Coordinates of C-alpha atoms and ligand atoms in Angstrom, one line a residue:
M1 CA 5.6 12.7 8.1
T2 CA 8.2 12.5 5.4
D3 CA 10.1 14.9 3.3
D4 CA 10.8 12.5 0.4
F5 CA 7.5 13.7 -1.3
T6 CA 6.3 17.1 -2.4
T7 CA 3.1 16.5 -0.3
E8 CA 2.9 15.7 3.4
I9 CA 2.1 12.2 4.4
Y10 CA 0.7 11.4 7.8
Y11 CA 0.9 8.2 9.8
D12 CA -0.5 6.9 13.1
A13 CA 2.2 8.8 15.1
D14 CA 1.1 12.1 13.6
A15 CA -2.5 11.7 14.7
D16 CA -4.0 12.2 18.1
E17 CA -7.1 10.0 18.5
S18 CA -7.9 11.6 21.9
L19 CA -9.4 14.5 19.9
L20 CA -12.4 12.2 19.3
E21 CA -12.6 10.9 22.8
N22 CA -15.5 13.0 23.9
A23 CA -17.0 13.5 20.5
T24 CA -20.0 11.8 18.8
V25 CA -19.6 11.1 15.1
A26 CA -22.7 10.9 12.9
V27 CA -22.1 8.8 9.8
L28 CA -24.8 9.7 7.3
G29 CA -25.4 6.8 4.8
Y30 CA -24.6 3.2 5.2
G31 CA -23.3 2.3 1.8
S32 CA -19.8 1.5 0.5
Q33 CA -18.0 4.1 2.6
G34 CA -20.6 4.6 5.3
H35 CA -20.7 1.1 6.7
A36 CA -16.9 0.9 6.8
H37 CA -16.3 4.3 8.5
A38 CA -19.1 3.6 11.0
Q39 CA -17.8 0.2 12.1
N40 CA -14.1 1.2 12.1
L41 CA -14.9 4.3 14.2
A42 CA -16.9 2.2 16.6
D43 CA -14.2 -0.4 16.9
S44 CA -11.7 2.4 17.6
G45 CA -13.8 3.4 20.6
V46 CA -15.5 6.4 19.1
D47 CA -19.2 7.1 19.9
V48 CA -21.0 6.6 16.6
V49 CA -24.5 7.2 15.4
V50 CA -25.6 6.2 11.9
G51 CA -28.0 8.6 10.2
L52 CA -30.5 7.1 7.8
R53 CA -33.9 7.9 6.5
E54 CA -36.9 6.2 8.2
E55 CA -37.6 4.2 5.0
S56 CA -33.9 3.3 4.3
S57 CA -33.3 -0.5 3.8
S58 CA -29.8 0.0 5.3
R59 CA -31.3 0.6 8.7
S60 CA -31.5 -3.1 9.6
A61 CA -28.0 -3.7 8.3
A62 CA -26.6 -1.0 10.6
R63 CA -28.5 -2.3 13.6
Q64 CA -27.3 -5.9 12.9
D65 CA -23.8 -4.5 12.9
G66 CA -24.5 -3.3 16.5
L67 CA -24.7 0.4 15.6
D68 CA -27.1 3.0 16.9
V69 CA -29.4 4.4 14.1
A70 CA -31.3 7.7 14.0
T71 CA -32.6 10.0 11.3
P72 CA -30.0 12.2 9.6
A73 CA -31.3 15.2 11.5
E74 CA -31.3 13.5 14.9
A75 CA -27.9 12.0 14.3
A76 CA -26.5 15.4 13.3
A77 CA -28.1 17.0 16.4
R78 CA -26.2 14.6 18.6
A79 CA -22.9 14.8 16.8
D80 CA -19.8 16.9 16.9
V81 CA -18.6 15.5 13.7
V82 CA -21.0 14.8 10.8
S83 CA -19.6 12.5 8.1
L84 CA -21.6 12.9 4.9
L85 CA -21.4 9.5 3.2
V86 CA -24.5 9.4 1.1
P87 CA -24.1 9.5 -2.7
D88 CA -22.7 12.8 -4.0
T89 CA -25.9 13.6 -5.9
A90 CA -28.0 13.1 -2.7
Q91 CA -25.7 15.2 -0.4
P92 CA -27.2 18.6 -1.0
A93 CA -30.7 17.5 0.0
V94 CA -29.4 15.6 3.0
Y95 CA -27.3 18.7 4.0
E96 CA -30.4 20.8 4.0
E97 CA -32.0 18.5 6.6
I98 CA -29.0 18.6 8.9
E99 CA -27.9 22.2 8.5
P100 CA -30.0 23.5 11.4
H101 CA -28.2 21.0 13.7
L102 CA -24.6 22.1 12.9
E103 CA -23.3 24.1 15.8
P104 CA -20.3 26.4 15.8
G105 CA -17.2 24.3 16.2
D106 CA -18.8 21.1 14.7
T107 CA -17.1 19.4 11.8
L108 CA -18.6 18.5 8.5
Q109 CA -16.5 15.7 7.1
F110 CA -16.5 14.5 3.5
A111 CA -15.0 11.6 1.5
H112 CA -15.0 13.5 -1.8
G113 CA -14.9 17.2 -2.6
F114 CA -17.5 17.6 -5.4
N115 CA -20.3 19.4 -3.5
I116 CA -18.0 21.7 -1.6
H117 CA -15.7 22.5 -4.6
Y118 CA -18.7 23.2 -6.9
N119 CA -20.6 25.1 -4.3
Q120 CA -23.5 22.7 -4.0
I121 CA -23.1 22.8 -0.2
R122 CA -22.2 26.1 1.5
P123 CA -21.6 25.4 5.2
A124 CA -21.6 28.2 7.7
A125 CA -18.3 29.9 8.4
D126 CA -18.1 28.6 12.0
V127 CA -18.1 24.9 11.0
D128 CA -14.9 23.0 10.2
V129 CA -15.0 21.4 6.7
T130 CA -12.6 18.6 6.2
M131 CA -12.1 15.5 4.0
I132 CA -10.7 12.1 4.7
A133 CA -11.0 10.1 1.5
P134 CA -9.9 6.5 1.6
K135 CA -8.4 5.6 -1.8
S136 CA -10.3 2.3 -1.9
P137 CA -13.9 1.0 -1.9
G138 CA -15.5 0.7 1.5
H139 CA -15.4 -3.1 1.8
L140 CA -11.6 -2.9 1.7
V141 CA -11.5 0.0 4.2
R142 CA -13.4 -2.4 6.5
R143 CA -11.5 -5.6 5.7
N144 CA -8.0 -3.9 6.0
Y145 CA -9.0 -2.4 9.4
E146 CA -10.1 -5.8 10.7
N147 CA -6.9 -7.4 9.5
G148 CA -4.8 -4.8 11.4
E149 CA -3.8 -3.2 8.1
G150 CA -4.6 0.3 6.8
T151 CA -6.1 1.9 3.7
P152 CA -4.2 4.9 2.2
G153 CA -6.3 8.1 2.1
L154 CA -6.4 11.8 1.4
L155 CA -6.7 14.6 3.8
A156 CA -7.9 18.1 3.0
V157 CA -9.1 21.1 5.0
Y158 CA -11.5 23.4 3.3
R159 CA -12.3 25.5 6.3
D160 CA -10.5 25.6 9.7
A161 CA -13.0 27.4 12.0
T162 CA -11.7 25.9 15.2
G163 CA -8.0 26.1 14.6
E164 CA -7.9 22.3 15.0
A165 CA -9.6 21.1 11.8
K166 CA -6.6 19.3 10.5
E167 CA -5.8 17.5 13.8
R168 CA -9.4 16.4 14.1
A169 CA -9.5 15.1 10.5
L170 CA -6.3 13.2 11.2
A171 CA -7.9 11.7 14.3
Y172 CA -10.8 10.6 12.2
G173 CA -8.4 9.2 9.6
K174 CA -6.6 7.2 12.4
A175 CA -9.9 5.9 13.7
I176 CA -10.9 4.4 10.3
G177 CA -7.4 3.0 9.8
C178 CA -6.1 5.3 7.1
T179 CA -3.0 6.7 9.0
R180 CA -1.8 3.1 9.4
A181 CA -1.1 3.1 5.7
G182 CA -0.5 6.9 5.1
V183 CA -2.7 9.9 4.6
V184 CA -1.6 12.3 1.8
E185 CA -2.4 16.0 2.2
T186 CA -4.3 17.7 -0.7
T187 CA -7.0 20.3 -1.2
F188 CA -10.7 19.9 -2.0
R189 CA -10.0 21.4 -5.5
E190 CA -7.1 19.1 -6.3
E191 CA -8.9 16.0 -5.0
T192 CA -12.1 16.8 -6.9
E193 CA -10.5 17.8 -10.2
T194 CA -8.0 14.9 -10.4
D195 CA -10.6 12.4 -9.4
L196 CA -13.1 13.5 -12.1
F197 CA -10.4 13.7 -14.7
G198 CA -8.9 10.4 -13.8
E199 CA -12.2 8.5 -13.9
Q200 CA -13.3 10.2 -17.2
A201 CA -10.2 10.2 -19.3
V202 CA -8.1 7.3 -18.0
L203 CA -9.7 4.9 -15.6
C204 CA -13.4 4.3 -16.3
G205 CA -14.1 6.2 -19.5
G206 CA -10.7 5.8 -21.2
I207 CA -10.1 2.2 -20.5
A208 CA -13.7 1.1 -21.4
E209 CA -13.4 2.8 -24.8
L210 CA -9.9 1.5 -25.4
I211 CA -11.2 -2.1 -24.8
K212 CA -14.3 -1.7 -26.9
A213 CA -12.4 -0.1 -29.8
G214 CA -9.8 -2.9 -29.8
Y215 CA -12.5 -5.6 -29.6
E216 CA -14.5 -4.1 -32.4
T217 CA -11.4 -3.7 -34.6
L218 CA -10.6 -7.4 -34.3
V219 CA -14.2 -8.6 -34.7
D220 CA -14.9 -6.3 -37.7
A221 CA -11.8 -7.8 -39.3
G222 CA -13.2 -11.3 -39.0
Y223 CA -11.5 -12.6 -35.9
S224 CA -13.5 -14.6 -33.4
E225 CA -15.3 -12.8 -30.5
E226 CA -13.6 -15.1 -28.0
M227 CA -10.2 -14.2 -29.2
A228 CA -11.0 -10.5 -29.3
Y229 CA -12.4 -10.7 -25.7
F230 CA -9.3 -12.4 -24.3
E231 CA -6.9 -10.1 -26.1
C232 CA -8.6 -6.8 -25.4
L233 CA -10.4 -7.3 -22.1
N234 CA -9.3 -10.4 -20.1
E235 CA -5.5 -9.7 -20.5
M236 CA -6.0 -6.1 -19.4
K237 CA -6.0 -7.2 -15.8
L238 CA -2.7 -9.1 -16.1
I239 CA -1.0 -6.1 -17.7
V240 CA -2.4 -3.7 -15.1
D241 CA -1.4 -5.9 -12.2
L242 CA 2.2 -5.8 -13.4
M243 CA 2.2 -2.0 -13.6
Y244 CA 0.5 -1.8 -10.1
E245 CA 3.2 -4.0 -8.6
G246 CA 6.3 -2.7 -10.3
G247 CA 5.5 0.3 -12.5
I248 CA 5.2 0.4 -16.3
G249 CA 8.8 -1.0 -16.5
A250 CA 7.8 -4.2 -14.7
M251 CA 5.2 -4.7 -17.4
W252 CA 7.7 -4.1 -20.3
D253 CA 10.1 -6.5 -18.5
S254 CA 7.7 -9.3 -18.4
V255 CA 6.3 -9.2 -21.9
S256 CA 8.3 -10.5 -24.9
D257 CA 10.7 -8.2 -26.7
T258 CA 8.3 -8.4 -29.7
A259 CA 5.5 -7.1 -27.5
E260 CA 7.8 -4.4 -26.1
Y261 CA 9.0 -3.2 -29.4
G262 CA 5.5 -3.2 -30.9
G263 CA 4.0 -1.4 -28.0
L264 CA 6.7 1.2 -27.8
T265 CA 6.4 2.0 -31.5
R266 CA 2.6 1.8 -31.8
G267 CA 1.1 2.9 -28.5
D268 CA 1.3 6.6 -29.1
R269 CA -0.3 6.1 -32.5
V270 CA -3.5 5.1 -30.6
V271 CA -3.2 7.7 -27.8
D272 CA -1.9 10.3 -30.2
D273 CA -1.8 14.1 -30.1
H274 CA -5.4 14.2 -30.9
A275 CA -6.3 12.0 -27.9
R276 CA -4.1 14.2 -25.7
E277 CA -5.9 17.3 -26.9
N278 CA -9.2 15.6 -26.0
M279 CA -7.8 14.9 -22.6
E280 CA -6.9 18.6 -22.2
A281 CA -10.4 19.6 -23.2
I282 CA -11.9 17.1 -20.7
L283 CA -9.7 18.6 -17.9
E284 CA -10.8 22.1 -18.9
E285 CA -14.5 21.1 -18.5
V286 CA -13.7 19.8 -15.1
Q287 CA -11.8 22.9 -14.1
N288 CA -14.2 25.5 -15.4
G289 CA -17.2 23.7 -13.9
D290 CA -18.9 22.7 -17.2
F291 CA -18.9 19.0 -16.3
A292 CA -20.3 19.7 -12.8
R293 CA -23.1 21.9 -14.3
E294 CA -23.9 19.2 -16.9
W295 CA -24.1 16.4 -14.3
I296 CA -26.2 18.5 -11.9
T297 CA -28.7 19.4 -14.7
E298 CA -28.7 15.8 -15.9
N299 CA -29.7 14.7 -12.4
Q300 CA -32.4 17.4 -12.1
A301 CA -33.8 16.0 -15.4
N302 CA -33.9 12.5 -14.0
R303 CA -30.8 11.3 -15.9
P304 CA -32.0 10.9 -19.6
V305 CA -28.5 10.8 -21.1
Y306 CA -27.1 8.7 -18.4
T307 CA -29.9 6.1 -18.7
Q308 CA -29.6 5.9 -22.5
L309 CA -25.8 5.5 -22.4
K310 CA -25.9 3.0 -19.6
D311 CA -28.4 0.8 -21.6
A312 CA -26.2 1.0 -24.7
E313 CA -23.1 0.0 -22.7
E314 CA -24.9 -3.0 -21.1
S315 CA -26.1 -4.3 -24.5
H316 CA -22.6 -4.1 -26.2
E317 CA -21.7 -7.5 -27.6
I318 CA -18.5 -7.8 -25.6
E319 CA -20.6 -8.1 -22.4
A320 CA -22.5 -11.1 -23.6
V321 CA -19.3 -12.7 -24.9
G322 CA -17.7 -12.0 -21.5
D323 CA -20.6 -13.5 -19.5
R324 CA -20.4 -16.7 -21.6
L325 CA -16.6 -17.0 -21.2
R326 CA -16.4 -16.1 -17.6
A327 CA -18.9 -18.7 -16.8
L328 CA -16.5 -21.3 -18.2
F329 CA -13.7 -19.9 -15.9
A330 CA -15.8 -19.2 -12.8
W331 CA -13.1 -20.5 -10.6
A332 CA -10.8 -17.7 -11.7
D333 CA -12.4 -14.8 -9.9
A334 CA -14.2 -16.5 -7.0
E335 CA -11.7 -15.4 -4.4
E336 CA -11.7 -11.8 -5.6
A337 CA -15.4 -11.1 -5.1
P338 CA -16.2 -8.4 -2.5
E339 CA -17.8 -9.9 0.5
D340 CA -19.8 -6.9 1.4
E341 CA -22.8 -6.0 -0.6
S342 CA -24.5 -3.7 1.9
N343 CA -24.5 -0.9 -0.6
E344 CA -26.5 -2.8 -3.1
N345 CA -29.7 -3.2 -1.1
E346 CA -30.6 0.4 -1.2
D347 CA -33.2 2.1 -3.3
D348 CA -30.6 4.8 -4.0
R349 CA -29.2 6.3 -7.1
T350 CA -26.0 4.7 -8.2
H351 CA -22.4 5.9 -7.6
V352 CA -21.2 9.1 -9.0
R353 CA -17.7 7.8 -8.7
A354 CA -16.1 4.7 -9.6
D355 CA -12.6 4.2 -8.4
D356 CA -11.3 4.0 -5.6
Ligands
NAD401 P1 -23.1 4.5 -1.7 O1 -23.9 4.7 -3.0 O2 -22.4 3.2 -1.6 O3 -24.1 4.5 -0.5 C1 -24.7 5.6 0.0 C2 -25.7 5.3 1.1 O4 -26.4 6.5 1.4 C3 -26.8 4.3 0.8 O5 -26.4 3.0 1.1 C4 -27.8 4.8 1.7 O6 -27.6 4.3 3.0 C5 -27.7 6.3 1.7 N1 -28.5 7.0 0.7 C6 -28.7 6.7 -0.6 N2 -29.5 7.5 -1.2 C7 -29.9 8.4 -0.3 C8 -30.7 9.6 -0.3 N3 -31.3 10.0 -1.4 N4 -30.8 10.3 0.9 C9 -30.2 9.8 2.0 N5 -29.4 8.8 2.1 C10 -29.3 8.1 1.0 O7 -22.1 5.7 -1.5 P2 -20.5 5.7 -1.4 O8 -20.0 5.1 -2.7 O9 -20.1 5.1 -0.1 O10 -20.2 7.2 -1.4 C11 -20.3 8.0 -0.3 C12 -19.2 9.1 -0.4 O11 -17.9 8.5 -0.4 C13 -19.3 9.9 -1.7 O12 -18.9 11.2 -1.4 C14 -18.3 9.2 -2.6 O13 -17.8 10.1 -3.6 C15 -17.2 8.9 -1.5 N6 -16.2 7.9 -1.9 C16 -16.7 6.7 -2.3 C17 -15.7 5.7 -2.6 C18 -16.2 4.3 -3.1 O14 -15.4 3.5 -3.4 N7 -17.5 4.0 -3.2 C19 -14.4 5.9 -2.3 C20 -14.0 7.1 -1.8 C21 -14.9 8.1 -1.6
MG402 MG1 -12.5 8.6 -8.7

């Protein structure tokens, strides 16, 4: 723990893994997070059973990784801790299957707060409801663990029925390697709302629109597609890497004075008061549940809007230009490709989230 921050941060020394010594953990889902949690838990000496539907193509992958596989209901019946790591949109249906097998004192463990915060899952009052959310995709959660490193994560307790919910969640966080790097305490509400806002306004939605708008502005003015791609998309990574390593200041320090002056005087003309008002409206829709209702209805209707927008995005000219140019520079990203693709062989619906 540290008192330098406004929130608590927990490390290995704050977590007691013996709380999982006599416990069985059911990991439901074997995708990005599921495969990493299951393997890390097992390597930490925890008794793990992976819960997957009979027809799931992930079953063979989990077995090949040396794990015990059962149906979600069977796994939940055997477990003291049930980690719900199927896609967020599939969780309510999977929860219905396992609900009869949650006993008083069991733990329902999440990696994202959406379904609890927006009341899509309402667990019984005698079950602990906790979250350990690694701030990273699953393949890194696994790779870091194998390298003896950790992955930072979030901890939240929605319901403490046993009086030990937080300690048990920390033990889980330790077993998957998160307390090696640090686990930050938050709430289901804060994690859910900041996560949705971030991916909509800044990370996924915001950055994709910024890139496309810049690209289109240059191409419409007669500049070449290649130049527009390099300026507006390719260089984005170099700039973000500098910020990631040393803050926004490190970026300003390493660009030219001309770039710094131009950026400081023009940046807020792009992200102007109107853009900030739009951000506030987007946050409001997250907070008042409008976004959650919209997304749930969209799924019930088989995703008509999602499908249409996804198709339009894929057919944007910048994608074809990028494919062509990246093929010429294939050496550039060869070492960055994720080695684990176990989440792509499933007939599932795609991710609700993106970050992380
Ligand atoms: P995913 O899409 O990678 O994998 C989900 C797995 O669930 C599939 O591989 C399959 O085994 C199973 N599955 C799919 N559809 C199913 C269905 N209809 N019924 C039953 N099982 C089904 O999921 P993910 O990205 O690992 O997300 C799991 C949880 O982790 C979510 O709550 C997500 O928000 C959270 N999370 C994800 C990340 C990330 O980087 N992917 C990071 C932090 C938290
Ligand atoms: Mg996110």
